[in-house]
Tab-separated table of C-alpha atoms in Angstrom:
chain	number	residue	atom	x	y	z
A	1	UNK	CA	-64.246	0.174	1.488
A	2	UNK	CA	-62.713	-3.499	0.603
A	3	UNK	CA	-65.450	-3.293	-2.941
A	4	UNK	CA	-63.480	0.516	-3.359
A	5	UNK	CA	-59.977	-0.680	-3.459
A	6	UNK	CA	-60.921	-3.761	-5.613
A	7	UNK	CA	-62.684	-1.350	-7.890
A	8	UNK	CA	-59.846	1.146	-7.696
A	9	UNK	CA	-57.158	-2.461	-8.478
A	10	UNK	CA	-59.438	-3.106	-11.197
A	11	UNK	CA	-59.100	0.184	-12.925
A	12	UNK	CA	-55.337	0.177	-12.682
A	13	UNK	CA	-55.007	-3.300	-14.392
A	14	UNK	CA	-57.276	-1.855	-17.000
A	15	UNK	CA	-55.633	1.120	-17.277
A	16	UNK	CA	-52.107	-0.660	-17.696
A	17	UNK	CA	-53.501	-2.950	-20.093
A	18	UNK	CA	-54.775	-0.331	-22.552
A	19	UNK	CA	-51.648	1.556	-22.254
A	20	UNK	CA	-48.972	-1.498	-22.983
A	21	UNK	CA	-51.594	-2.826	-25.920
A	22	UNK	CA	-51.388	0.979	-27.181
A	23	UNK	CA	-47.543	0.493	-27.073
A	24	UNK	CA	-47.514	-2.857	-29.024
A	25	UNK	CA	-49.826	-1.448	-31.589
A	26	UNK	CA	-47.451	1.441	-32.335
A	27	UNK	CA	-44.192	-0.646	-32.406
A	28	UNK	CA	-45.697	-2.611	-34.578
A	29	UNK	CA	-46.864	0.215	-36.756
A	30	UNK	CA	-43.966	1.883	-37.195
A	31	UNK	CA	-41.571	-0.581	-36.982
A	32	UNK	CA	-43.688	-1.612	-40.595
A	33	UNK	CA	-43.927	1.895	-41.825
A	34	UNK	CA	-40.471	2.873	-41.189
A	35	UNK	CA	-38.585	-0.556	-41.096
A	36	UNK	CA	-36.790	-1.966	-38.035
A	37	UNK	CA	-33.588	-0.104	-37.705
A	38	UNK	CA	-35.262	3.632	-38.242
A	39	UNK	CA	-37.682	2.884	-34.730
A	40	UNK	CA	-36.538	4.056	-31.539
A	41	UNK	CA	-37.999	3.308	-28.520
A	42	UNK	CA	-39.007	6.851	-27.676
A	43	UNK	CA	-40.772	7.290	-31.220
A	44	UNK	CA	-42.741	4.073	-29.954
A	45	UNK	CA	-43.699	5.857	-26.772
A	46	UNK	CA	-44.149	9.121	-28.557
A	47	UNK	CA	-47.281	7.435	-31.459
A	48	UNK	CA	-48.702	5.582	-27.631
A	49	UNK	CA	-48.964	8.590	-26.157
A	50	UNK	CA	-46.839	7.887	-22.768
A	51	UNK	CA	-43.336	8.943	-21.375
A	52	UNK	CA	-40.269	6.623	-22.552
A	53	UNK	CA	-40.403	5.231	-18.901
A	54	UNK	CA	-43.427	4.007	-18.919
A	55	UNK	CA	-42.954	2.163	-22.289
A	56	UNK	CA	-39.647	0.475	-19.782
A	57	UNK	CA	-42.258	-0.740	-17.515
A	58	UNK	CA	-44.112	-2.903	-19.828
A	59	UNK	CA	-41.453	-3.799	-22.475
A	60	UNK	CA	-37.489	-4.330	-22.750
A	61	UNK	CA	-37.005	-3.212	-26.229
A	62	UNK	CA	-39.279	-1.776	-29.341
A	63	UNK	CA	-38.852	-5.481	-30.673
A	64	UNK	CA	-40.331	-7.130	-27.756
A	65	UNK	CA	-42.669	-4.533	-27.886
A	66	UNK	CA	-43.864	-5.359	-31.797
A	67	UNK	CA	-44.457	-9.096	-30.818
A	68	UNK	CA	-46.184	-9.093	-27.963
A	69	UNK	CA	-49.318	-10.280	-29.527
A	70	UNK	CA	-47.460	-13.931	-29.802
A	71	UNK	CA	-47.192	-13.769	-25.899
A	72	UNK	CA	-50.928	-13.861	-25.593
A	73	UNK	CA	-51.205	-17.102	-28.178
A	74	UNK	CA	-48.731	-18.612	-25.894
A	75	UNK	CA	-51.133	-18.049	-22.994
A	76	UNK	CA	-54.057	-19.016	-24.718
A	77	UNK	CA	-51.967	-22.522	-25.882
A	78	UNK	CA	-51.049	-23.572	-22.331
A	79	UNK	CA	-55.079	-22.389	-20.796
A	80	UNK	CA	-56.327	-25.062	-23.626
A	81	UNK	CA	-53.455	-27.652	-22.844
A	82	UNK	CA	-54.869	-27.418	-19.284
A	83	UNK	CA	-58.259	-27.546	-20.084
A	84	UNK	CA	-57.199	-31.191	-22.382
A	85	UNK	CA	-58.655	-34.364	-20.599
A	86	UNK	CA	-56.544	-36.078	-18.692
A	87	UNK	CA	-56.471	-39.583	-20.248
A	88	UNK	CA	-55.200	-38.157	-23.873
A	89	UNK	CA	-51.260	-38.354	-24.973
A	90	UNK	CA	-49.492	-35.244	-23.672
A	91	UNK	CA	-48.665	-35.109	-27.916
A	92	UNK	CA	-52.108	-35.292	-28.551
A	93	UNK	CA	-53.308	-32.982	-25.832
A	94	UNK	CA	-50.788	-30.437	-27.292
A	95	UNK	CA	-51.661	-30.634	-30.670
A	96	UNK	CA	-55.607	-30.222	-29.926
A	97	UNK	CA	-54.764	-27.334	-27.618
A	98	UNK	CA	-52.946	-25.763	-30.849
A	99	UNK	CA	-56.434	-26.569	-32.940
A	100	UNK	CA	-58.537	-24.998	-30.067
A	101	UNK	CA	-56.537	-22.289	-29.691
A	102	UNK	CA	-56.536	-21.475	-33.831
A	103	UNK	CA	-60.756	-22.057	-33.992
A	104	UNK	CA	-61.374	-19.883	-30.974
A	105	UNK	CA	-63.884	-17.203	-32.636
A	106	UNK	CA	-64.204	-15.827	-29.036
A	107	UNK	CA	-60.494	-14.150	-28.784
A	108	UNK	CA	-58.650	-14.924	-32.126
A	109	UNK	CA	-55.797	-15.697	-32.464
A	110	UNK	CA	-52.801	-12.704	-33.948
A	111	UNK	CA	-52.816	-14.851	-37.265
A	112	UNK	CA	-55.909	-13.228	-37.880
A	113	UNK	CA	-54.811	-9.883	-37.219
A	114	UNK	CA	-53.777	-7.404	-39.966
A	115	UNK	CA	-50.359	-7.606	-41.650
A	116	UNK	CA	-48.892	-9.861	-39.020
A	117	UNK	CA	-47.750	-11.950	-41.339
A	118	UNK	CA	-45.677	-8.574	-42.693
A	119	UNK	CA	-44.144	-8.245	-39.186
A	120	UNK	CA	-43.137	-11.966	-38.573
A	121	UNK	CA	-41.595	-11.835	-42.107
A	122	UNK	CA	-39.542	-9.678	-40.705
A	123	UNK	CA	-37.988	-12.596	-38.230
A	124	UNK	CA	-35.707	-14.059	-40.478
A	125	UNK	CA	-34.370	-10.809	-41.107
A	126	UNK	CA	-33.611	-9.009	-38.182
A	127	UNK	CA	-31.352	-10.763	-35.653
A	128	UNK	CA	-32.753	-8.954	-32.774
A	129	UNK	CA	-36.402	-9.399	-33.676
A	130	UNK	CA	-35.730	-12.998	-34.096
A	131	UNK	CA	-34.186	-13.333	-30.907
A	132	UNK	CA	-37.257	-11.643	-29.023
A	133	UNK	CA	-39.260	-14.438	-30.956
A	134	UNK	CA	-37.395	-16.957	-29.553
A	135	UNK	CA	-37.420	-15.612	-26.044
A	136	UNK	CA	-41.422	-15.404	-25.904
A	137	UNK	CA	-41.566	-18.693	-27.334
A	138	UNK	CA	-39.557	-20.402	-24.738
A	139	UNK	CA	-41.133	-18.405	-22.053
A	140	UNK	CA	-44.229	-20.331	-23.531
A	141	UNK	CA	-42.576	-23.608	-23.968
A	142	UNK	CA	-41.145	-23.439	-20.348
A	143	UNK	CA	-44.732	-23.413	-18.866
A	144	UNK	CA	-45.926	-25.924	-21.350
A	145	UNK	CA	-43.369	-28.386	-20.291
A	146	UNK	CA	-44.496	-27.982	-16.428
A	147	UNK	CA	-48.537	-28.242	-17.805
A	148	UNK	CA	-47.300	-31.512	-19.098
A	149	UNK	CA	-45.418	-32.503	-16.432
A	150	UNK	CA	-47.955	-32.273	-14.113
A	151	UNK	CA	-50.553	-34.655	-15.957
A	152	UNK	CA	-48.077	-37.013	-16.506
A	153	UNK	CA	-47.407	-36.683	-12.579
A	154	UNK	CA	-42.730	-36.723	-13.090
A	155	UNK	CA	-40.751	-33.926	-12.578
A	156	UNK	CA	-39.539	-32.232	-15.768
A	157	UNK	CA	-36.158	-32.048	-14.277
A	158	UNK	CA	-35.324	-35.187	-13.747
A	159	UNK	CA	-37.859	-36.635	-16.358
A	160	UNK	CA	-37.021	-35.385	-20.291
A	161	UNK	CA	-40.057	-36.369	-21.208
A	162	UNK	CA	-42.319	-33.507	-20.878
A	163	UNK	CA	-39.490	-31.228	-22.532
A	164	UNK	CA	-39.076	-33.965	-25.651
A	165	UNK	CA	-42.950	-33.535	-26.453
A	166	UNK	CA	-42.841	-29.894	-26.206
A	167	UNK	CA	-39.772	-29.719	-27.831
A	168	UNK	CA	-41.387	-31.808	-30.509
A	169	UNK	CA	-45.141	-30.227	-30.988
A	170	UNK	CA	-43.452	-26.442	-30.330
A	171	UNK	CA	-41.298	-27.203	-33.384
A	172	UNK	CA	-44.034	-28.520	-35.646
A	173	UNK	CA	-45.878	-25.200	-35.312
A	174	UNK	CA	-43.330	-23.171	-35.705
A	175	UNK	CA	-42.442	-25.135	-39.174
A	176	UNK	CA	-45.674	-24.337	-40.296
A	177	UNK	CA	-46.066	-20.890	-39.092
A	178	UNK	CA	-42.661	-20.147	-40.596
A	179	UNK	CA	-44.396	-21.840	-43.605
A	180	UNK	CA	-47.861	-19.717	-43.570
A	181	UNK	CA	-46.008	-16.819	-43.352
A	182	UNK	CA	-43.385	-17.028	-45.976
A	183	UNK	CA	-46.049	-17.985	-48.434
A	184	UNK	CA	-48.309	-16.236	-50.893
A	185	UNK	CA	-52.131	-14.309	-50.567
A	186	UNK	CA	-53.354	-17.911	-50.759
A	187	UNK	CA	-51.346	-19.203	-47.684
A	188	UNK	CA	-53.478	-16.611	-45.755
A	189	UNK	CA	-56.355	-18.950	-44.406
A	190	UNK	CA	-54.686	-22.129	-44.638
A	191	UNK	CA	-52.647	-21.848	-41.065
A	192	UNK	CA	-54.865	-24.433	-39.700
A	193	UNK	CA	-54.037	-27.025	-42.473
A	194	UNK	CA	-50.749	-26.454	-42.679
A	195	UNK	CA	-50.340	-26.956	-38.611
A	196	UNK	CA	-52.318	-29.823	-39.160
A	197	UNK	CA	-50.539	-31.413	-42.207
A	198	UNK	CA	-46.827	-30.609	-40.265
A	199	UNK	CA	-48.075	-32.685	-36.656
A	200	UNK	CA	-49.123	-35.715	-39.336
A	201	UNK	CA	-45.817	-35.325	-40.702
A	202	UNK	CA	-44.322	-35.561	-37.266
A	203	UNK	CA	-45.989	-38.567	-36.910
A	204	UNK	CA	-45.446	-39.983	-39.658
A	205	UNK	CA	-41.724	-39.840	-39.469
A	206	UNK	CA	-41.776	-41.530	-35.925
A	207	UNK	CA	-44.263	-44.576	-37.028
A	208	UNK	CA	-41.224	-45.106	-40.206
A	209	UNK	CA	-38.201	-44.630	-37.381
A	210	UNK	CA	-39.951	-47.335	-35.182
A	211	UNK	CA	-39.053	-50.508	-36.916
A	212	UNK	CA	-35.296	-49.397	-37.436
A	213	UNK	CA	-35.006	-48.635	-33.380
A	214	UNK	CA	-31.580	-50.697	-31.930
């Protein structure tokens, strides 16, 4: 009976994972086929298949909807930050979790899905779709700060330290996904470098501030 109702809970997750992945592939669809503004929720829900409330269980608008592939990447971010040893830099830790989590063939990352980079072009555009960026990437940041708070062993709220190095690493990605996806066909493989290239300049602008410190 208890191997039943685990099966049965297993099927239900399943089931409600297909259906709110089917509902961020059609947002994201037709919010590219038809443009932002012209995409209703319900037209969302009507290309997935399911009833309008059962696109309100999973999502809170068709533009949280469209992005929830960068809610994954978040995820997988913070599982490799966790999986960092101990004894490395919480800045270094971070910015080897972001190169795990961009050469991970086993689950890749939505950069390598198709004409992403058309929907995050998009951000700077649309007010709300930007501000459902931001959200998820808080969201992210928020458990990233307590990952590093709790190898550094301080409390995040009294300690700004954990928040100043996510702050920090969070915005160097951004800068160069804002970067790989405002540029050309050739910008297209080059996320990796560019993330890469943006932490060195990162570092490079603290090792010049140093000297000049009061």
């Amino acid at each position: 009976m208890k191997a039943t109702e685990t099966s049965g809970e297993d099927r239900r997750r399943l089931k409600a994972r297909q259906t709110r992945t089917a509902l961020a592939a059609a947002a994201l669809d037709l919010i590219l086929e038809r443009g932002l503004n012209a995409v209703t929720v319900e037209a969302v829900a009507h290309r997935a298949d399911v009833t309008r409330r059962t696109f309100s269980r999973h999502f809170g608008g068709k533009e949280d909807a469209a992005l929830d592939f960068t809610r994954d990447d978040g995820a997988a971010i913070n599982a490799a930050l966790r999986a960092r040893p101990a004894c490395e830099p919480p800045l270094v830790a971070y910015r080897r979790a972001v190169r795990d989590w961009l050469a991970d063939t086993r689950a890749p990352g939505w950069h390598q899905l198709p004409r992403v980079r058309s929907l995050l072009a998009l951000v700077d555009d649309e007010p709300t779709l930007f501000a459902a960026f931001e959200r998820i990437r808080a969201d992210a940041q928020e458990e990233s700060v307590r990952i590093i708070a709790e190898r550094l062993g301080t409390d995040p709220a009294e300690d700004p330290g954990p928040g100043v190095v996510v702050g920090a690493a969070a915005g160097v990605l951004t800068a160069a996904l804002r970067q790989w996806w405002r540029g050309g066909p050739e910008s297209a493989e080059r996320l990796p470098d560019l993330v890469e290239q943006s932490f060195d300049v990162l570092l490079g602008e603290v090792a010049l501030a140093a000297p000049h410190a009061p």
